[in-house]
mmCIF file with all atom_site columns, C-alpha atoms in Angstrom:
data_model
loop_
_atom_site.group_PDB
_atom_site.id
_atom_site.type_symbol
_atom_site.label_atom_id
_atom_site.label_alt_id
_atom_site.label_comp_id
_atom_site.label_asym_id
_atom_site.label_entity_id
_atom_site.label_seq_id
_atom_site.pdbx_PDB_ins_code
_atom_site.Cartn_x
_atom_site.Cartn_y
_atom_site.Cartn_z
_atom_site.occupancy
_atom_site.B_iso_or_equiv
_atom_site.pdbx_formal_charge
_atom_site.auth_seq_id
_atom_site.auth_comp_id
_atom_site.auth_asym_id
_atom_site.auth_atom_id
_atom_site.pdbx_PDB_model_num
ATOM 1   C CA . MET K 1 1   ? 6.181   -27.497 16.016  1.00 43.00 ? 434 MET K CA 1
ATOM 2   C CA . SER K 1 2   ? 6.470   -27.836 12.272  1.00 42.00 ? 435 SER K CA 1
ATOM 3   C CA . GLU K 1 3   ? 5.765   -24.859 10.081  1.00 44.00 ? 436 GLU K CA 1
ATOM 4   C CA . ASP K 1 4   ? 3.908   -24.881 6.786   1.00 44.00 ? 437 ASP K CA 1
ATOM 5   C CA . SER K 1 5   ? 1.551   -22.656 4.836   1.00 41.00 ? 438 SER K CA 1
ATOM 6   C CA . SER K 1 6   ? -1.419  -23.863 6.903   1.00 44.00 ? 439 SER K CA 1
ATOM 7   C CA . ALA K 1 7   ? 0.191   -23.011 10.249  1.00 59.00 ? 440 ALA K CA 1
ATOM 8   C CA . ASP K 1 8   ? -2.146  -22.896 13.240  1.00 67.00 ? 441 ASP K CA 1
ATOM 9   C CA . THR K 1 9   ? -2.461  -19.216 14.091  1.00 75.00 ? 442 THR K CA 1
ATOM 10  C CA . SER K 1 10  ? -4.521  -19.824 17.205  1.00 87.00 ? 443 SER K CA 1
ATOM 11  C CA . SER K 1 11  ? -1.534  -21.072 19.197  1.00 91.00 ? 444 SER K CA 1
ATOM 12  C CA . CYS K 1 12  ? 2.056   -20.019 19.835  1.00 93.00 ? 445 CYS K CA 1
ATOM 13  C CA . ALA K 1 13  ? 4.394   -21.312 17.108  1.00 93.00 ? 446 ALA K CA 1
ATOM 14  C CA . SER K 1 14  ? 7.108   -22.005 19.666  1.00 92.00 ? 447 SER K CA 1
ATOM 15  C CA . CYS K 1 15  ? 5.475   -23.504 22.783  1.00 92.00 ? 448 CYS K CA 1
ATOM 16  C CA . GLY K 1 16  ? 2.008   -24.324 21.412  1.00 90.00 ? 449 GLY K CA 1
ATOM 17  C CA . ILE K 1 17  ? 0.044   -22.453 24.072  1.00 90.00 ? 450 ILE K CA 1
ATOM 18  C CA . ALA K 1 18  ? -3.427  -21.587 22.803  1.00 89.00 ? 451 ALA K CA 1
ATOM 19  C CA . ALA K 1 19  ? -4.826  -18.101 22.546  1.00 85.00 ? 452 ALA K CA 1
ATOM 20  C CA . VAL K 1 20  ? -7.366  -17.986 25.356  1.00 85.00 ? 453 VAL K CA 1
ATOM 21  C CA . ASP K 1 21  ? -8.880  -15.261 27.531  1.00 74.00 ? 454 ASP K CA 1
ATOM 22  C CA . GLY K 1 22  ? -5.706  -14.120 29.293  1.00 83.00 ? 455 GLY K CA 1
ATOM 23  C CA . ILE K 1 23  ? -3.213  -14.879 26.514  1.00 84.00 ? 456 ILE K CA 1
ATOM 24  C CA . LYS K 1 24  ? -2.905  -12.679 23.465  1.00 89.00 ? 457 LYS K CA 1
ATOM 25  C CA . LEU K 1 25  ? -0.703  -13.892 20.653  1.00 92.00 ? 458 LEU K CA 1
ATOM 26  C CA . LYS K 1 26  ? 1.379   -11.440 18.644  1.00 92.00 ? 459 LYS K CA 1
ATOM 27  C CA . GLU K 1 27  ? 1.858   -12.196 14.964  1.00 92.00 ? 460 GLU K CA 1
ATOM 28  C CA . CYS K 1 28  ? 5.219   -12.145 13.238  1.00 93.00 ? 461 CYS K CA 1
ATOM 29  C CA . THR K 1 29  ? 5.508   -8.597  11.956  1.00 91.00 ? 462 THR K CA 1
ATOM 30  C CA . ASP K 1 30  ? 7.310   -9.618  8.769   1.00 92.00 ? 463 ASP K CA 1
ATOM 31  C CA . CYS K 1 31  ? 5.196   -12.462 7.432   1.00 92.00 ? 464 CYS K CA 1
ATOM 32  C CA . ASP K 1 32  ? 1.985   -12.810 9.487   1.00 88.00 ? 465 ASP K CA 1
ATOM 33  C CA . LEU K 1 33  ? 2.302   -16.605 9.200   1.00 91.00 ? 466 LEU K CA 1
ATOM 34  C CA . VAL K 1 34  ? 2.852   -17.411 12.864  1.00 94.00 ? 467 VAL K CA 1
ATOM 35  C CA . ARG K 1 35  ? 2.011   -16.030 16.286  1.00 94.00 ? 468 ARG K CA 1
ATOM 36  C CA . TYR K 1 36  ? 3.891   -15.975 19.568  1.00 94.00 ? 469 TYR K CA 1
ATOM 37  C CA . CYS K 1 37  ? 2.832   -15.678 23.200  1.00 93.00 ? 470 CYS K CA 1
ATOM 38  C CA . SER K 1 38  ? 6.027   -13.867 24.250  1.00 92.00 ? 471 SER K CA 1
ATOM 39  C CA . ASP K 1 39  ? 9.225   -12.317 22.985  1.00 93.00 ? 472 ASP K CA 1
ATOM 40  C CA . ALA K 1 40  ? 11.125  -15.277 24.464  1.00 95.00 ? 473 ALA K CA 1
ATOM 41  C CA . CYS K 1 41  ? 9.101   -17.731 22.360  1.00 94.00 ? 474 CYS K CA 1
ATOM 42  C CA . LYS K 1 42  ? 9.641   -15.570 19.292  1.00 94.00 ? 475 LYS K CA 1
ATOM 43  C CA . GLN K 1 43  ? 13.406  -15.608 19.893  1.00 94.00 ? 476 GLN K CA 1
ATOM 44  C CA . ASP K 1 44  ? 13.448  -19.385 20.550  1.00 95.00 ? 477 ASP K CA 1
ATOM 45  C CA . HIS K 1 45  ? 11.538  -20.112 17.331  1.00 95.00 ? 478 HIS K CA 1
ATOM 46  C CA . LYS K 1 46  ? 13.499  -17.660 15.157  1.00 93.00 ? 479 LYS K CA 1
ATOM 47  C CA . SER K 1 47  ? 15.916  -20.213 13.683  1.00 95.00 ? 480 SER K CA 1
ATOM 48  C CA . GLN K 1 48  ? 13.074  -22.537 12.641  1.00 95.00 ? 481 GLN K CA 1
ATOM 49  C CA . HIS K 1 49  ? 10.958  -19.727 11.248  1.00 95.00 ? 482 HIS K CA 1
ATOM 50  C CA . LYS K 1 50  ? 13.608  -17.636 9.489   1.00 94.00 ? 483 LYS K CA 1
ATOM 51  C CA . GLU K 1 51  ? 13.507  -19.283 6.035   1.00 95.00 ? 484 GLU K CA 1
ATOM 52  C CA . ALA K 1 52  ? 9.696   -19.417 5.706   1.00 94.00 ? 485 ALA K CA 1
ATOM 53  C CA . CYS K 1 53  ? 9.453   -15.881 7.073   1.00 95.00 ? 486 CYS K CA 1
ATOM 54  C CA . LYS K 1 54  ? 11.853  -14.454 4.482   1.00 95.00 ? 487 LYS K CA 1
ATOM 55  C CA . LYS K 1 55  ? 10.016  -16.233 1.677   1.00 95.00 ? 488 LYS K CA 1
ATOM 56  C CA . ARG K 1 56  ? 6.563   -15.028 2.771   1.00 94.00 ? 489 ARG K CA 1
ATOM 57  C CA . ALA K 1 57  ? 7.798   -11.490 3.471   1.00 94.00 ? 490 ALA K CA 1
ATOM 58  C CA . ALA K 1 58  ? 9.192   -11.339 -0.085  1.00 94.00 ? 491 ALA K CA 1
ATOM 59  C CA . GLU K 1 59  ? 5.850   -12.582 -1.451  1.00 93.00 ? 492 GLU K CA 1
ATOM 60  C CA . LEU K 1 60  ? 3.990   -9.893  0.502   1.00 92.00 ? 493 LEU K CA 1
ATOM 61  C CA . ARG K 1 61  ? 6.349   -7.170  -0.772  1.00 91.00 ? 494 ARG K CA 1
ATOM 62  C CA . ASP K 1 62  ? 5.897   -8.386  -4.350  1.00 90.00 ? 495 ASP K CA 1
ATOM 63  C CA . GLU K 1 63  ? 2.110   -8.412  -3.952  1.00 89.00 ? 496 GLU K CA 1
ATOM 64  C CA . LEU K 1 64  ? 2.173   -4.811  -2.777  1.00 86.00 ? 497 LEU K CA 1
ATOM 65  C CA . LEU K 1 65  ? 4.667   -3.710  -5.402  1.00 85.00 ? 498 LEU K CA 1
ATOM 66  C CA . PHE K 1 66  ? 2.953   -5.316  -8.380  1.00 83.00 ? 499 PHE K CA 1
ATOM 67  C CA . LYS K 1 67  ? -0.670  -4.969  -7.278  1.00 78.00 ? 500 LYS K CA 1
ATOM 68  C CA . GLN K 1 68  ? -2.810  -3.480  -10.020 1.00 70.00 ? 501 GLN K CA 1
ATOM 69  C CA . PRO K 1 69  ? -5.291  -0.810  -9.049  1.00 65.00 ? 502 PRO K CA 1
ATOM 70  C CA . GLU K 1 70  ? -8.851  -2.076  -8.692  1.00 66.00 ? 503 GLU K CA 1
ATOM 71  C CA . SER K 1 71  ? -10.230 0.616   -10.959 1.00 61.00 ? 504 SER K CA 1
ATOM 72  C CA . ARG K 1 72  ? -8.739  1.779   -14.239 1.00 56.00 ? 505 ARG K CA 1
ATOM 73  C CA . HIS K 1 73  ? -10.735 5.026   -14.250 1.00 57.00 ? 506 HIS K CA 1
ATOM 74  C CA . ASP K 1 74  ? -8.504  8.069   -14.710 1.00 53.00 ? 507 ASP K CA 1
ATOM 75  C CA . GLY K 1 75  ? -10.269 9.785   -11.833 1.00 56.00 ? 508 GLY K CA 1
ATOM 76  C CA . ASP K 1 76  ? -8.712  7.328   -9.364  1.00 61.00 ? 509 ASP K CA 1
ATOM 77  C CA . CYS K 1 77  ? -5.141  8.069   -10.351 1.00 67.00 ? 510 CYS K CA 1
ATOM 78  C CA . PRO K 1 78  ? -3.551  10.941  -8.401  1.00 66.00 ? 511 PRO K CA 1
ATOM 79  C CA . ILE K 1 79  ? -1.280  11.755  -11.330 1.00 65.00 ? 512 ILE K CA 1
ATOM 80  C CA . CYS K 1 80  ? -4.174  11.821  -13.782 1.00 68.00 ? 513 CYS K CA 1
ATOM 81  C CA . ILE K 1 81  ? -6.207  13.993  -11.430 1.00 66.00 ? 514 ILE K CA 1
ATOM 82  C CA . CYS K 1 82  ? -3.317  16.464  -11.234 1.00 69.00 ? 515 CYS K CA 1
ATOM 83  C CA . ILE K 1 83  ? -2.810  16.487  -14.997 1.00 69.00 ? 516 ILE K CA 1
ATOM 84  C CA . SER K 1 84  ? -6.528  17.005  -15.570 1.00 68.00 ? 517 SER K CA 1
ATOM 85  C CA . LEU K 1 85  ? -6.708  19.741  -12.954 1.00 67.00 ? 518 LEU K CA 1
ATOM 86  C CA . CYS K 1 86  ? -3.590  21.496  -14.279 1.00 70.00 ? 519 CYS K CA 1
ATOM 87  C CA . SER K 1 87  ? -4.904  21.304  -17.855 1.00 70.00 ? 520 SER K CA 1
ATOM 88  C CA . SER K 1 88  ? -8.219  22.749  -16.744 1.00 69.00 ? 521 SER K CA 1
ATOM 89  C CA . ILE K 1 89  ? -6.519  25.603  -14.894 1.00 71.00 ? 522 ILE K CA 1
ATOM 90  C CA . GLN K 1 90  ? -4.274  26.298  -17.869 1.00 68.00 ? 523 GLN K CA 1
ATOM 91  C CA . ARG K 1 91  ? -7.265  26.372  -20.244 1.00 70.00 ? 524 ARG K CA 1
ATOM 92  C CA . ASN K 1 92  ? -9.092  28.766  -17.938 1.00 70.00 ? 525 ASN K CA 1
ATOM 93  C CA . LEU K 1 93  ? -6.065  31.029  -17.599 1.00 67.00 ? 526 LEU K CA 1
ATOM 94  C CA . THR K 1 94  ? -5.203  31.085  -21.271 1.00 65.00 ? 527 THR K CA 1
ATOM 95  C CA . GLY K 1 95  ? -8.864  31.444  -22.197 1.00 63.00 ? 528 GLY K CA 1
ATOM 96  C CA . GLY K 1 96  ? -9.160  34.385  -19.811 1.00 61.00 ? 529 GLY K CA 1
ATOM 97  C CA . MET K 1 97  ? -6.025  36.008  -21.224 1.00 62.00 ? 530 MET K CA 1
ATOM 98  C CA . LEU K 1 98  ? -7.301  35.482  -24.759 1.00 60.00 ? 531 LEU K CA 1
ATOM 99  C CA . GLN K 1 99  ? -10.601 37.134  -23.880 1.00 62.00 ? 532 GLN K CA 1
ATOM 100 C CA . GLN K 1 100 ? -8.729  40.103  -22.364 1.00 64.00 ? 533 GLN K CA 1
ATOM 101 C CA . LYS K 1 101 ? -6.607  40.462  -25.504 1.00 61.00 ? 534 LYS K CA 1
ATOM 102 C CA . LEU K 1 102 ? -9.702  40.304  -27.663 1.00 62.00 ? 535 LEU K CA 1
ATOM 103 C CA . LYS K 1 103 ? -11.401 42.968  -25.559 1.00 65.00 ? 536 LYS K CA 1
ATOM 104 C CA . LYS K 1 104 ? -8.287  45.166  -25.753 1.00 65.00 ? 537 LYS K CA 1
ATOM 105 C CA . GLY K 1 105 ? -8.016  44.610  -29.461 1.00 62.00 ? 538 GLY K CA 1
ATOM 106 C CA . SER K 1 106 ? -11.666 45.374  -30.104 1.00 57.00 ? 539 SER K CA 1
ATOM 107 C CA . SER K 1 107 ? -11.543 48.537  -27.960 1.00 57.00 ? 540 SER K CA 1
ATOM 108 C CA . ASN K 1 108 ? -8.468  49.785  -29.883 1.00 56.00 ? 541 ASN K CA 1
ATOM 109 C CA . HIS K 1 109 ? -10.238 49.434  -33.222 1.00 52.00 ? 542 HIS K CA 1
ATOM 110 C CA . ARG K 1 110 ? -13.192 51.684  -32.375 1.00 50.00 ? 543 ARG K CA 1
#
């Protein structure tokens, strides 16, 4: 079987057997371009599939690596959430300490 970007995923890439009731095809774990009915078919087809598989696997890695977040809201970013939370805690702590100092200072002046 020839392999291209519009590969038939409803049949085994090696032997061509169709996915029917009793036959479940397993997809290539690296590229998801092709499916196989058995480990033997996967091994037999490996030499034909290797180049396209490497190319597609690299594309998938790049898509994951360079994917922009869907939302640009600071609340979605774990780092921004932490910074915001830490800033809030720090303000509360320093504000509380300042209030204590002011109370101490005002009680000393009486």
